[in-house]
C-alpha positions as a Python dict, from the first residue, in 0.01 Angstrom:
ca = {
    (1, 'X'): (0, 0, 0),
    (2, 'X'): (133, 341, -91),
    (3, 'X'): (45, 517, 239),
    (4, 'X'): (224, 256, 450),
    (5, 'X'): (544, 292, 249),
    (6, 'X'): (526, 669, 278),
    (7, 'X'): (485, 645, 657),
    (8, 'X'): (785, 403, 673),
    (9, 'X'): (1000, 644, 480),
    (10, 'X'): (887, 937, 697),
    (11, 'X'): (965, 747, 1018),
    (12, 'X'): (1308, 657, 881),
    (13, 'X'): (1380, 1019, 799),
    (14, 'X'): (1278, 1127, 1145),
    (15, 'X'): (1505, 866, 1309),
    (16, 'X'): (1799, 966, 1095),
    (17, 'X'): (1739, 1332, 1167),
    (18, 'X'): (1723, 1257, 1541),
    (19, 'X'): (2053, 1071, 1538),
    (20, 'X'): (2233, 1319, 1315),
    (21, 'X'): (2114, 1632, 1503),
    (22, 'X'): (2136, 1488, 1855),
    (23, 'X'): (1763, 1474, 1943),
    (24, 'X'): (1670, 1159, 2125),
    (25, 'X'): (1777, 887, 2362),
    (26, 'X'): (2072, 777, 2153),
    (27, 'X'): (2248, 1100, 2222),
    (28, 'X'): (2430, 1117, 2556),
    (29, 'X'): (2430, 1497, 2537),
    (30, 'X'): (2051, 1514, 2507),
    (31, 'X'): (2028, 1530, 2891),
    (32, 'X'): (1754, 1266, 2939),
    (33, 'X'): (1412, 1342, 3084),
    (34, 'X'): (1374, 1661, 3291),
    (35, 'X'): (1372, 1614, 3664),
    (36, 'X'): (1209, 1834, 3924),
    (37, 'X'): (1413, 1927, 4233),
    (38, 'X'): (1258, 2109, 4525),
    (39, 'X'): (1500, 2263, 4775),
    (40, 'X'): (1442, 2418, 5116),
    (41, 'X'): (1657, 2728, 5108),
    (42, 'X'): (1735, 2924, 5421),
    (43, 'X'): (1825, 3289, 5417),
    (44, 'X'): (1589, 3423, 5154),
    (45, 'X'): (1422, 3734, 5294),
    (46, 'X'): (1277, 3916, 4997),
    (47, 'X'): (1199, 3917, 4627),
    (48, 'X'): (1555, 4017, 4546),
    (49, 'X'): (1671, 3690, 4704),
    (50, 'X'): (1429, 3499, 4479),
    (51, 'X'): (1545, 3689, 4176),
    (52, 'X'): (1913, 3620, 4249),
    (53, 'X'): (1853, 3250, 4272),
    (54, 'X'): (1623, 3236, 3965),
    (55, 'X'): (1870, 3438, 3753),
    (56, 'X'): (2190, 3254, 3865),
    (57, 'X'): (2058, 2901, 3858),
    (58, 'X'): (1850, 2971, 3543),
    (59, 'X'): (2174, 3046, 3352),
    (60, 'X'): (2314, 2699, 3420),
    (61, 'X'): (2330, 2472, 3123),
    (62, 'X'): (2065, 2201, 3153),
    (63, 'X'): (1833, 2411, 3372),
    (64, 'X'): (1493, 2451, 3205),
    (65, 'X'): (1301, 2636, 3481),
    (66, 'X'): (1359, 2790, 3824),
    (67, 'X'): (1098, 2918, 4068),
    (68, 'X'): (1192, 3051, 4413),
    (69, 'X'): (974, 3185, 4692),
    (70, 'X'): (1115, 3357, 4998),
    (71, 'X'): (783, 3328, 5181),
    (72, 'X'): (794, 2949, 5172),
    (73, 'X'): (1172, 2911, 5153),
    (74, 'X'): (1135, 2675, 4861),
    (75, 'X'): (1315, 2673, 4533),
    (76, 'X'): (1201, 2440, 4253),
    (77, 'X'): (1430, 2361, 3958),
    (78, 'X'): (1340, 2166, 3643),
    (79, 'X'): (1663, 2032, 3502),
    (80, 'X'): (1822, 1773, 3274),
    (81, 'X'): (2038, 1535, 3485),
    (82, 'X'): (2256, 1456, 3186),
    (83, 'X'): (2355, 1822, 3164),
    (84, 'X'): (2372, 1938, 3526),
    (85, 'X'): (2375, 1765, 3862),
    (86, 'X'): (2174, 1824, 4182),
    (87, 'X'): (2502, 1893, 4359),
    (88, 'X'): (2602, 2164, 4109),
    (89, 'X'): (2260, 2335, 4158),
    (90, 'X'): (2300, 2328, 4538),
    (91, 'X'): (2655, 2462, 4511),
    (92, 'X'): (2538, 2751, 4288),
    (93, 'X'): (2265, 2849, 4541),
    (94, 'X'): (2497, 2822, 4838),
    (95, 'X'): (2755, 3025, 4645),
    (96, 'X'): (2507, 3313, 4662),
    (97, 'X'): (2517, 3297, 5043),
    (98, 'X'): (2201, 3089, 5103),
    (99, 'X'): (2190, 2755, 5284),
    (100, 'X'): (2017, 2455, 5128),
    (101, 'X'): (1866, 2264, 5415),
    (102, 'X'): (1766, 1944, 5237),
    (103, 'X'): (1647, 1840, 4893),
    (104, 'X'): (1278, 1753, 4896),
    (105, 'X'): (1251, 1579, 4560),
}
């Protein structure tokens, strides 16, 4: 059937494109699936504290999203573990002068 052969060709093209351009599970640099990390951060007292963490952590390679709230003391980071580690994120936050109490997830 003509439609089936067209679909097979299209799937083949997509697979080749993924391998050549580094999109997909075969690429070790792809970073894997995003992981959500929630940290209890001590020392945040205002919106400027939140902004400092969001800006600094958000610039790290492999970090997709950062949300920080001084009222709750929580910072949530969506990141690619193949690109950046939990430890590197914690170090970056503590490098700003805050104390990460314990990872929550």
